[in-house]
Short mmCIF file of C-alpha atoms and ligand atoms in Angstrom, two decimals:
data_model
loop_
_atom_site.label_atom_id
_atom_site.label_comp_id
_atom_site.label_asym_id
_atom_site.label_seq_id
_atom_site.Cartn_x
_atom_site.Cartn_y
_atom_site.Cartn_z
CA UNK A 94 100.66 46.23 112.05
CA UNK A 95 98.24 48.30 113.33
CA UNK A 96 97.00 51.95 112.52
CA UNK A 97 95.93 52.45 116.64
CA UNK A 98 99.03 50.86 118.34
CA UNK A 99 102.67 50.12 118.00
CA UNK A 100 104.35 46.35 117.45
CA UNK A 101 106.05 45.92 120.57
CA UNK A 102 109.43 46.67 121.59
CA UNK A 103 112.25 44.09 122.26
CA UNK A 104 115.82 44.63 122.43
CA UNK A 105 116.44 43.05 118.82
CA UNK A 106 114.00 45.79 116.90
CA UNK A 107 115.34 48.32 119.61
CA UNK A 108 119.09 47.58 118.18
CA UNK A 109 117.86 47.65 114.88
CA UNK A 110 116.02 50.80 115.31
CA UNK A 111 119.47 52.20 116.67
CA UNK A 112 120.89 51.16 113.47
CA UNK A 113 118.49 52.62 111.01
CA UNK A 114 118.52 55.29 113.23
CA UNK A 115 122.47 56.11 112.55
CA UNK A 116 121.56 55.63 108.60
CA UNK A 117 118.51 58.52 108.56
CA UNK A 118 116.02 55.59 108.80
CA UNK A 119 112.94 54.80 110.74
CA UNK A 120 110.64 52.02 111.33
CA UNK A 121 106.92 53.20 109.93
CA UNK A 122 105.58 50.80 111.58
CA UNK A 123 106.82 52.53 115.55
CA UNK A 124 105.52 55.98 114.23
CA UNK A 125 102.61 55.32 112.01
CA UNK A 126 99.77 55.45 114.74
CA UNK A 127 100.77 59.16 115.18
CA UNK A 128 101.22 60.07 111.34
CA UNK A 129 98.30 58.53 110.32
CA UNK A 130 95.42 59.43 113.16
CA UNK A 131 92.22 57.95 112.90
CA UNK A 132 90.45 61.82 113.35
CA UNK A 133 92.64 64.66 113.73
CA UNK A 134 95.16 64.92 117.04
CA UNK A 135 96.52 68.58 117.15
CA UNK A 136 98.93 70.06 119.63
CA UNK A 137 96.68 72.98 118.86
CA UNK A 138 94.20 73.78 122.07
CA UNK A 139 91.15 75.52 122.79
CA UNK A 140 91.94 79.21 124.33
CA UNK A 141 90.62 82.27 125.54
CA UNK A 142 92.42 85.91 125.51
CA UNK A 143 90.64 88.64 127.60
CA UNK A 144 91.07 91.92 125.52
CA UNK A 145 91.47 94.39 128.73
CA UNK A 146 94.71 92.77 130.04
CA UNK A 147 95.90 92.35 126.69
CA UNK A 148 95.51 95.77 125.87
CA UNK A 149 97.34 96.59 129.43
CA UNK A 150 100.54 94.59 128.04
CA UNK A 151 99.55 96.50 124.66
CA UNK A 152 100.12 99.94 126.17
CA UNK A 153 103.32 98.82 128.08
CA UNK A 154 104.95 97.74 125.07
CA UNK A 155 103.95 101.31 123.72
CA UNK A 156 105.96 102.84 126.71
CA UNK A 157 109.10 100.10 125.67
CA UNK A 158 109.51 100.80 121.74
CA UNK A 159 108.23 102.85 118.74
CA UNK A 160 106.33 101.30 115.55
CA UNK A 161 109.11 102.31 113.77
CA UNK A 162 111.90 100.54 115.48
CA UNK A 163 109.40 97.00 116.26
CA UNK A 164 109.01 97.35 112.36
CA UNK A 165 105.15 96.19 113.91
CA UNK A 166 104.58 96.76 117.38
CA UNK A 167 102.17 93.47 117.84
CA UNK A 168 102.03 91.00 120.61
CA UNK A 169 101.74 87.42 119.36
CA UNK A 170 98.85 85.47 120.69
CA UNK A 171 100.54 81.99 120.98
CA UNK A 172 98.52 78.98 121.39
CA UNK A 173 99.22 77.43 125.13
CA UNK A 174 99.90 73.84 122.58
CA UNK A 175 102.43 75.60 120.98
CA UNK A 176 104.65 78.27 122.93
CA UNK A 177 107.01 80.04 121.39
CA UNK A 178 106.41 78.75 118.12
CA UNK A 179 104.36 82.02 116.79
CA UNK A 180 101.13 79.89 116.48
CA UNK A 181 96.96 80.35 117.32
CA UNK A 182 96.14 77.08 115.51
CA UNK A 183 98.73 75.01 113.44
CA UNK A 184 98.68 76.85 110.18
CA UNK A 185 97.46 80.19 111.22
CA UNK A 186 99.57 83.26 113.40
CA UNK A 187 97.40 86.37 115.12
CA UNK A 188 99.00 88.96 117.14
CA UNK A 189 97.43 92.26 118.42
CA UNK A 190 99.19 95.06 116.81
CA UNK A 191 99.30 98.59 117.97
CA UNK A 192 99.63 102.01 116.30
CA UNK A 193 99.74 104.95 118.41
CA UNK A 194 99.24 108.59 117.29
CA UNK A 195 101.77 109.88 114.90
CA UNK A 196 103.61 106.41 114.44
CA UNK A 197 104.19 104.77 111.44
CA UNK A 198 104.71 101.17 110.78
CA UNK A 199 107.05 100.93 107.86
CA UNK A 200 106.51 100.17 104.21
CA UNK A 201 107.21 96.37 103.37
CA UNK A 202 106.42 93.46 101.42
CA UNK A 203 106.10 89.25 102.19
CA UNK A 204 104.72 86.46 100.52
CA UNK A 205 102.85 85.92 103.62
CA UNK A 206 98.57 87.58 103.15
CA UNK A 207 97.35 89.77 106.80
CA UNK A 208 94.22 90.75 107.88
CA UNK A 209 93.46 92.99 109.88
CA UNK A 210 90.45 93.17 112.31
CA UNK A 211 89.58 96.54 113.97
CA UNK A 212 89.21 96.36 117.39
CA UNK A 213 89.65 100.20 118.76
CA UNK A 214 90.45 103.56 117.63
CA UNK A 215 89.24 105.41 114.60
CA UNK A 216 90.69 106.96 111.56
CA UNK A 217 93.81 105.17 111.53
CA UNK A 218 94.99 104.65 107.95
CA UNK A 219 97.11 101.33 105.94
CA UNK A 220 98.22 101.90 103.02
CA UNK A 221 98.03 98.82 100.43
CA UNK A 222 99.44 98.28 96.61
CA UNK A 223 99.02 102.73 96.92
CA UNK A 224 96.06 103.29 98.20
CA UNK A 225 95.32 104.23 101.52
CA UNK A 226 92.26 103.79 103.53
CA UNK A 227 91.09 104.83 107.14
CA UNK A 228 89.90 101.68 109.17
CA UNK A 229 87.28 101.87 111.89
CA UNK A 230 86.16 99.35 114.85
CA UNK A 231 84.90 96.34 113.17
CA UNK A 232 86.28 96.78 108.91
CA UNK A 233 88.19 93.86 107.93
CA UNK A 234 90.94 94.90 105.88
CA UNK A 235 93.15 92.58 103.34
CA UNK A 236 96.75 93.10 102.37
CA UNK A 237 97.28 90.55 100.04
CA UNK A 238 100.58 88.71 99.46
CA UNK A 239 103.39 90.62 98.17
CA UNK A 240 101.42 94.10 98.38
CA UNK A 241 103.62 96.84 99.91
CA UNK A 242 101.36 97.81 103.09
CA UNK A 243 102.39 100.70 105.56
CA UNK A 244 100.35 102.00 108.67
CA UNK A 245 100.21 105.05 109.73
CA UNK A 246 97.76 107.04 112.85
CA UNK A 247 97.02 110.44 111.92
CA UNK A 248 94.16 110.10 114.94
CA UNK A 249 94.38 111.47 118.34
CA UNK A 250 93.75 108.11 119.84
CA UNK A 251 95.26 104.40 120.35
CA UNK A 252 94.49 102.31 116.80
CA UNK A 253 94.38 98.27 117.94
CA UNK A 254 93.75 95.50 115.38
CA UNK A 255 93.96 91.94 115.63
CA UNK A 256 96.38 90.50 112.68
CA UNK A 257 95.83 87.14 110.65
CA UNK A 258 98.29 85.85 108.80
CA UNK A 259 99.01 82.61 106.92
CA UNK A 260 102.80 82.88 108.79
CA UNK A 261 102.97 78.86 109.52
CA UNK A 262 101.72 77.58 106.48
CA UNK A 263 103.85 79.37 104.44
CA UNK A 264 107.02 78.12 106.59
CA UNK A 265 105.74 74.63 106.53
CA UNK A 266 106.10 75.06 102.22
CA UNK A 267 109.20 76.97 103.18
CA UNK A 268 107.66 79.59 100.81
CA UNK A 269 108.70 83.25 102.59
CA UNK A 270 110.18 86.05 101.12
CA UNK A 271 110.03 89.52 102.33
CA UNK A 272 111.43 93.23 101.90
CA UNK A 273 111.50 96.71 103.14
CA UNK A 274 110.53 99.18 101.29
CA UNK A 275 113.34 101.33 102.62
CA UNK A 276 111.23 104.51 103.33
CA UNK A 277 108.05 104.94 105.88
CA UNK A 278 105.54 105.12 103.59
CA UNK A 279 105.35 104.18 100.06
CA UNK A 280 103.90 106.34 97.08
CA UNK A 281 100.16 106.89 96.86
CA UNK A 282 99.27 106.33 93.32
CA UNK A 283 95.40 105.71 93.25
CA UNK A 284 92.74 108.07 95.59
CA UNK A 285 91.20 106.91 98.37
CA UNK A 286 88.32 104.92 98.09
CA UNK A 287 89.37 103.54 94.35
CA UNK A 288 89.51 99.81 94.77
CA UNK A 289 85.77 100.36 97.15
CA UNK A 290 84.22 101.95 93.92
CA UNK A 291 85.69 100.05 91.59
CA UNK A 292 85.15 96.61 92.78
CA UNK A 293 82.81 97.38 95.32
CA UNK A 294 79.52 98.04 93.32
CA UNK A 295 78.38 95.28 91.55
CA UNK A 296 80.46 96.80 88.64
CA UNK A 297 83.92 95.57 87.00
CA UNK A 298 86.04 97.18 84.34
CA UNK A 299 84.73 96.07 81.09
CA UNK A 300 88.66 94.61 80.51
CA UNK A 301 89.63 93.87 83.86
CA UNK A 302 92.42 90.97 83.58
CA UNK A 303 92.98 89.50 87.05
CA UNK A 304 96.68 89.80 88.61
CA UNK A 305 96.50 88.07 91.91
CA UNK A 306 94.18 85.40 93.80
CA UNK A 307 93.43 87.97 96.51
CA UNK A 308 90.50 90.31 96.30
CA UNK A 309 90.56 93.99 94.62
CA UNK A 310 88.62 94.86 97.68
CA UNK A 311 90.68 95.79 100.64
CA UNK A 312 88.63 97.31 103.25
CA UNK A 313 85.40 95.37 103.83
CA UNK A 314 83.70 98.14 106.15
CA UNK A 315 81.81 97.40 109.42
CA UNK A 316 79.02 99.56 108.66
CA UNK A 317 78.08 97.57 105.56
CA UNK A 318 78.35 94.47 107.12
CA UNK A 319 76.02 94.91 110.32
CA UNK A 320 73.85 96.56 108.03
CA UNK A 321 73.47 93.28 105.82
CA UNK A 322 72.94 91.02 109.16
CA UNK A 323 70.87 93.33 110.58
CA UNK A 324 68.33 93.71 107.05
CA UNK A 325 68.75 89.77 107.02
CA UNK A 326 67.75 88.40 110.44
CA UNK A 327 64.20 89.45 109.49
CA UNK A 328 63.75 87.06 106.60
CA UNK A 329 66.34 84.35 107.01
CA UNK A 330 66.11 80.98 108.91
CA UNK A 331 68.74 80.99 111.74
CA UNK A 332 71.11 78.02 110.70
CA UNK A 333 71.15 75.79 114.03
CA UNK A 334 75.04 75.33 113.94
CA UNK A 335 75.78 78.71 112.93
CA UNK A 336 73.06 81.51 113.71
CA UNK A 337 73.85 83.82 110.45
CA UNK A 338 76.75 83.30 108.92
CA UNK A 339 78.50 84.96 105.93
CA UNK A 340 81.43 84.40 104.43
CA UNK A 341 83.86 87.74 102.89
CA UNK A 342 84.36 87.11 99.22
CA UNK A 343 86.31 87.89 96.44
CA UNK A 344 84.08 89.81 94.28
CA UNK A 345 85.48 88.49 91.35
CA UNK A 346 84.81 84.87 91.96
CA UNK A 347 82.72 84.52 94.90
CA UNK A 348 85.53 82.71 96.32
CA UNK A 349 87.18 83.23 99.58
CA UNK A 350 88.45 87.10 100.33
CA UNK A 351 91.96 86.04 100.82
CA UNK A 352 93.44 82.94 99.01
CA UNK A 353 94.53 81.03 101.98
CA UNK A 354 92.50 82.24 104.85
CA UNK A 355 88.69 82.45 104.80
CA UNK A 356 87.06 85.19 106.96
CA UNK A 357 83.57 85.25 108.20
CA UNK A 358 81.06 86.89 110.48
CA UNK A 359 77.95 85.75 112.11
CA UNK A 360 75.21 87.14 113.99
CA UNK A 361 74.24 85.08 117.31
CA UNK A 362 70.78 86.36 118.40
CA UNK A 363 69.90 87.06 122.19
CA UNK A 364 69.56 83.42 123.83
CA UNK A 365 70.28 81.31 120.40
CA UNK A 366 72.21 78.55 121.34
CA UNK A 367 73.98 76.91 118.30
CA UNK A 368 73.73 72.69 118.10
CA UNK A 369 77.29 71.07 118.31
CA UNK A 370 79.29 71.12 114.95
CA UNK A 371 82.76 70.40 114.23
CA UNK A 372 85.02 71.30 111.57
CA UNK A 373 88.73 70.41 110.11
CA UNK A 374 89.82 74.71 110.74
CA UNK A 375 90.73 75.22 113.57
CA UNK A 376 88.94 78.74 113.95
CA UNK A 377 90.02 82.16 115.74
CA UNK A 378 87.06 84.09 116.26
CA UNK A 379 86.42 87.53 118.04
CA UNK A 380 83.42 89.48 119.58
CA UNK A 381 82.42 92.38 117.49
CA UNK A 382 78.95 93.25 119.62
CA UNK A 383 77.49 90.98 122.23
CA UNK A 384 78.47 88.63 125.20
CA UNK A 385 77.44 84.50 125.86
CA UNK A 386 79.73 81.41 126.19
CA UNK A 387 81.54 79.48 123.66
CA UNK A 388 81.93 75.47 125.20
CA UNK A 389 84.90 73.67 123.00
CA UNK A 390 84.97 69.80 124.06
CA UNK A 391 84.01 69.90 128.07
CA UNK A 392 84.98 73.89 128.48
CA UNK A 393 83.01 76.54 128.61
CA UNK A 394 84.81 80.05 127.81
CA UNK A 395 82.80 83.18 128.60
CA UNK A 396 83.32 85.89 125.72
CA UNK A 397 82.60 89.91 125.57
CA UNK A 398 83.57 92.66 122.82
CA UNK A 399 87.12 92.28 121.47
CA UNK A 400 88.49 88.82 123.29
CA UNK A 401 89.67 86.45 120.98
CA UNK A 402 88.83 82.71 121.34
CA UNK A 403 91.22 79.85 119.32
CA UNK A 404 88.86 76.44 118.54
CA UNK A 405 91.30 73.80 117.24
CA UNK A 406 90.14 71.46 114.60
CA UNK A 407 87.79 68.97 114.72
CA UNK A 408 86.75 69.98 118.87
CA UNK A 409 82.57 70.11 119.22
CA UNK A 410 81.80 73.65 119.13
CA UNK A 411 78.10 75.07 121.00
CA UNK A 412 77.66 78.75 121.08
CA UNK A 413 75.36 80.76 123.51
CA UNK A 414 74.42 84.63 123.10
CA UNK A 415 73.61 86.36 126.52
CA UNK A 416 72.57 89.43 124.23
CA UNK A 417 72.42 89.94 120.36
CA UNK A 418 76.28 89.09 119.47
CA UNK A 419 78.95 89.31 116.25
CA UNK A 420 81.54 87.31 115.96
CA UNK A 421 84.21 87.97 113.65
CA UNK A 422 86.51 84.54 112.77
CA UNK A 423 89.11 83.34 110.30
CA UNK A 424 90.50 80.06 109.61
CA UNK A 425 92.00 78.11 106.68
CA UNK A 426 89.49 76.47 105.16
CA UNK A 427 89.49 77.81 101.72
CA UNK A 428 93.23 76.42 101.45
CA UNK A 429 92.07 73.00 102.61
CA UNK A 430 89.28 73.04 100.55
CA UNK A 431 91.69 73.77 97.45
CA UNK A 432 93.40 70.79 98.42
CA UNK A 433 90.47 68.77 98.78
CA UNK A 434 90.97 67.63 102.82
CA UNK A 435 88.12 69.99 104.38
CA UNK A 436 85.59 67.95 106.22
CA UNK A 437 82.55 69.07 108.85
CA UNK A 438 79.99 67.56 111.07
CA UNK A 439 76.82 69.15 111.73
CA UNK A 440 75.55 67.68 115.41
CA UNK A 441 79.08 66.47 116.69
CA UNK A 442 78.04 65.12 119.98
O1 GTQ B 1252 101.37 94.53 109.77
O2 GTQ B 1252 102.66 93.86 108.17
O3 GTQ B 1252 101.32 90.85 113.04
O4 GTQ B 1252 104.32 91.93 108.63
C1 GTQ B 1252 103.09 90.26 111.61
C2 GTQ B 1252 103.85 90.54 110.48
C3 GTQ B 1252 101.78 92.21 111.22
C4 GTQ B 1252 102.16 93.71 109.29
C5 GTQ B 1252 102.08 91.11 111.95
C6 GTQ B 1252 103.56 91.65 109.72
C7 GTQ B 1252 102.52 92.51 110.08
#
């Protein structure tokens, strides 16, 4: 037995693999070289999605069917591994959703947690657990799982965000559940802004009991987060791998924003070229600010503002800014960290 190659065949095991197979029985020893992989082998590949054309096939589908009646008017990004199987990576869905003005996207609930990455438009509003707030190019917003979460445009203009969600993972536990509200929009029972000053100030409730793993925070704003990159790129040390890099957190723990999906930004400055790393998350990222190449494995995809770019696990990863550049990326490492399986290598050549 061997974990790199199969016994070999003959027509004796072949019959008796005919026989098991008629009882709901396999052989481990013909499969186990693909269950049990030396370093990960994903289905999963490296892609790149060009925002303009995307946002062509955006606008058609506007012409083609309301919010309302698409429940979400969103156009899945599937992963050229994985067709039809409403998939970027293995664990992890993203679509490109879009709100025009006056739509609504219903009120309903699922166990599955969304973010939502602004990529165009301004003043467009979701509605979370009520309380609403208006997103702008570049907030990361949370609806965590089981919130009621609504969208409406009360703008003149197109709103376009890319959606994360934990969609596969929570099939592969066969954990879903999901309802409509039955109505638009659901009550709004705190003022805007609550959760922001709240949670949002170095400041808790003195008697704050916790309800969920997700964060209070919904809205992480772009304006607060350039502003932190921007005040730190005079003091810090560029990481070689990674430029700047933060990670969103849960206030309350310092944990990952979002129990099963960690979100991050990082700022690439003009010519830095990162040193190979790899990494067990497979890793959507998209460009806030900026343009350069990302090379995953032997290709090199060339990235500006708003295309989205899928890195499957465990592929050698170099970045390279043209100008300054922000990248915006999610991935599941804080669930395989939880489960103890998250690994990295710094200088993966
Ligand atoms: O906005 O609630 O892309 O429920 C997929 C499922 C967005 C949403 C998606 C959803 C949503």
């Amino acid at each position: 037995m061997s974990l790199t190659e199969a016994p070999k065949r003959s027509p004796e095991r072949d019959a008796f693999y005919t026989k098991l197979n008629d009882k709901n029985f396999s052989a481990l020893w013909t499969v186990l070289n693909n269950l049990i992989t030396p370093t990960p082998k994903s289905a999963c590949q490296p892609h790149r999605w060009e925002f303009a054309p995307a946002r062509e096939l955006l606008m058609e589908a506007g012409n083609l069917i309301t919010a309302k009646e698409a429940e979400r008017r969103v156009l899945i990004l599937e992963n050229p591994g994985m067709r039809g199987q409403s998939r970027i990576t293995t664990s992890l869905y993203a679509g490109l959703q879009l709100v025009l003005p006056g739509e609504v996207a219903p009120a309903h609930r699922h166990s599955q947690s969304a973010l939502r990455f602004v990529m165009e438009g301004s003043g467009a509003c979701t509605a979370v657990d009520g309380e609403r707030t208006y997103m702008e190019v570049g907030d990361f917003v949370i609806t965590p799982p089981n919130a009621w979460h609504d969208h409406g445009n009360e703008s003149n203009a197109p709103m376009i965000w890319m959606d994360g969600l934990d969609i596969p993972m929570l099939s592969f536990f066969d954990a879903s559940f999901a309802e409509g509200l039955g109505a638009d929009t659901q009550a709004l029972t705190k003022p805007n802004g609550d959760s922001q000053a709240r949670y949002g100030a170095n400041l808790l409730p003195v008697d704050f009991e916790r309800t969920g793993l997700s964060s209070p925070l919904f809205n992480y704003p772009y304006t607060r987060t350039r502003e932190a990159l921007e005040a730190m790129r005079r003091h810090d040390e560029w990481d070689p791998c990674h430029g700047l890099k933060m990670r969103y957190i849960n206030p309350l723990d310092g944990g990952s924003a979002m129990p099963t999906i960690s979100p991050f930004v990082q700022l690439l400055p003009k010519g830095f070229k990162t040193t190979s790393y790899r990494s067990t998350d497979a890793t959507v990222f998209t460009v806030v600010e900026g343009s350069g190449t990302t090379t995953i494995g032997d290709t090199t995809y060339h990235w500006k503002p708003k295309d989205i770019v899928v890195i499957p696990s465990w592929c050698p990863v170099v970045h390279q800014a043209h100008e300054d550049a922000v990248l915006f990326s999610f991935s599941d490492r804080v669930t395989q960290q939880k489960l103890g399986i998250w690994r990295e290598q710094r200088s993966a050549d």
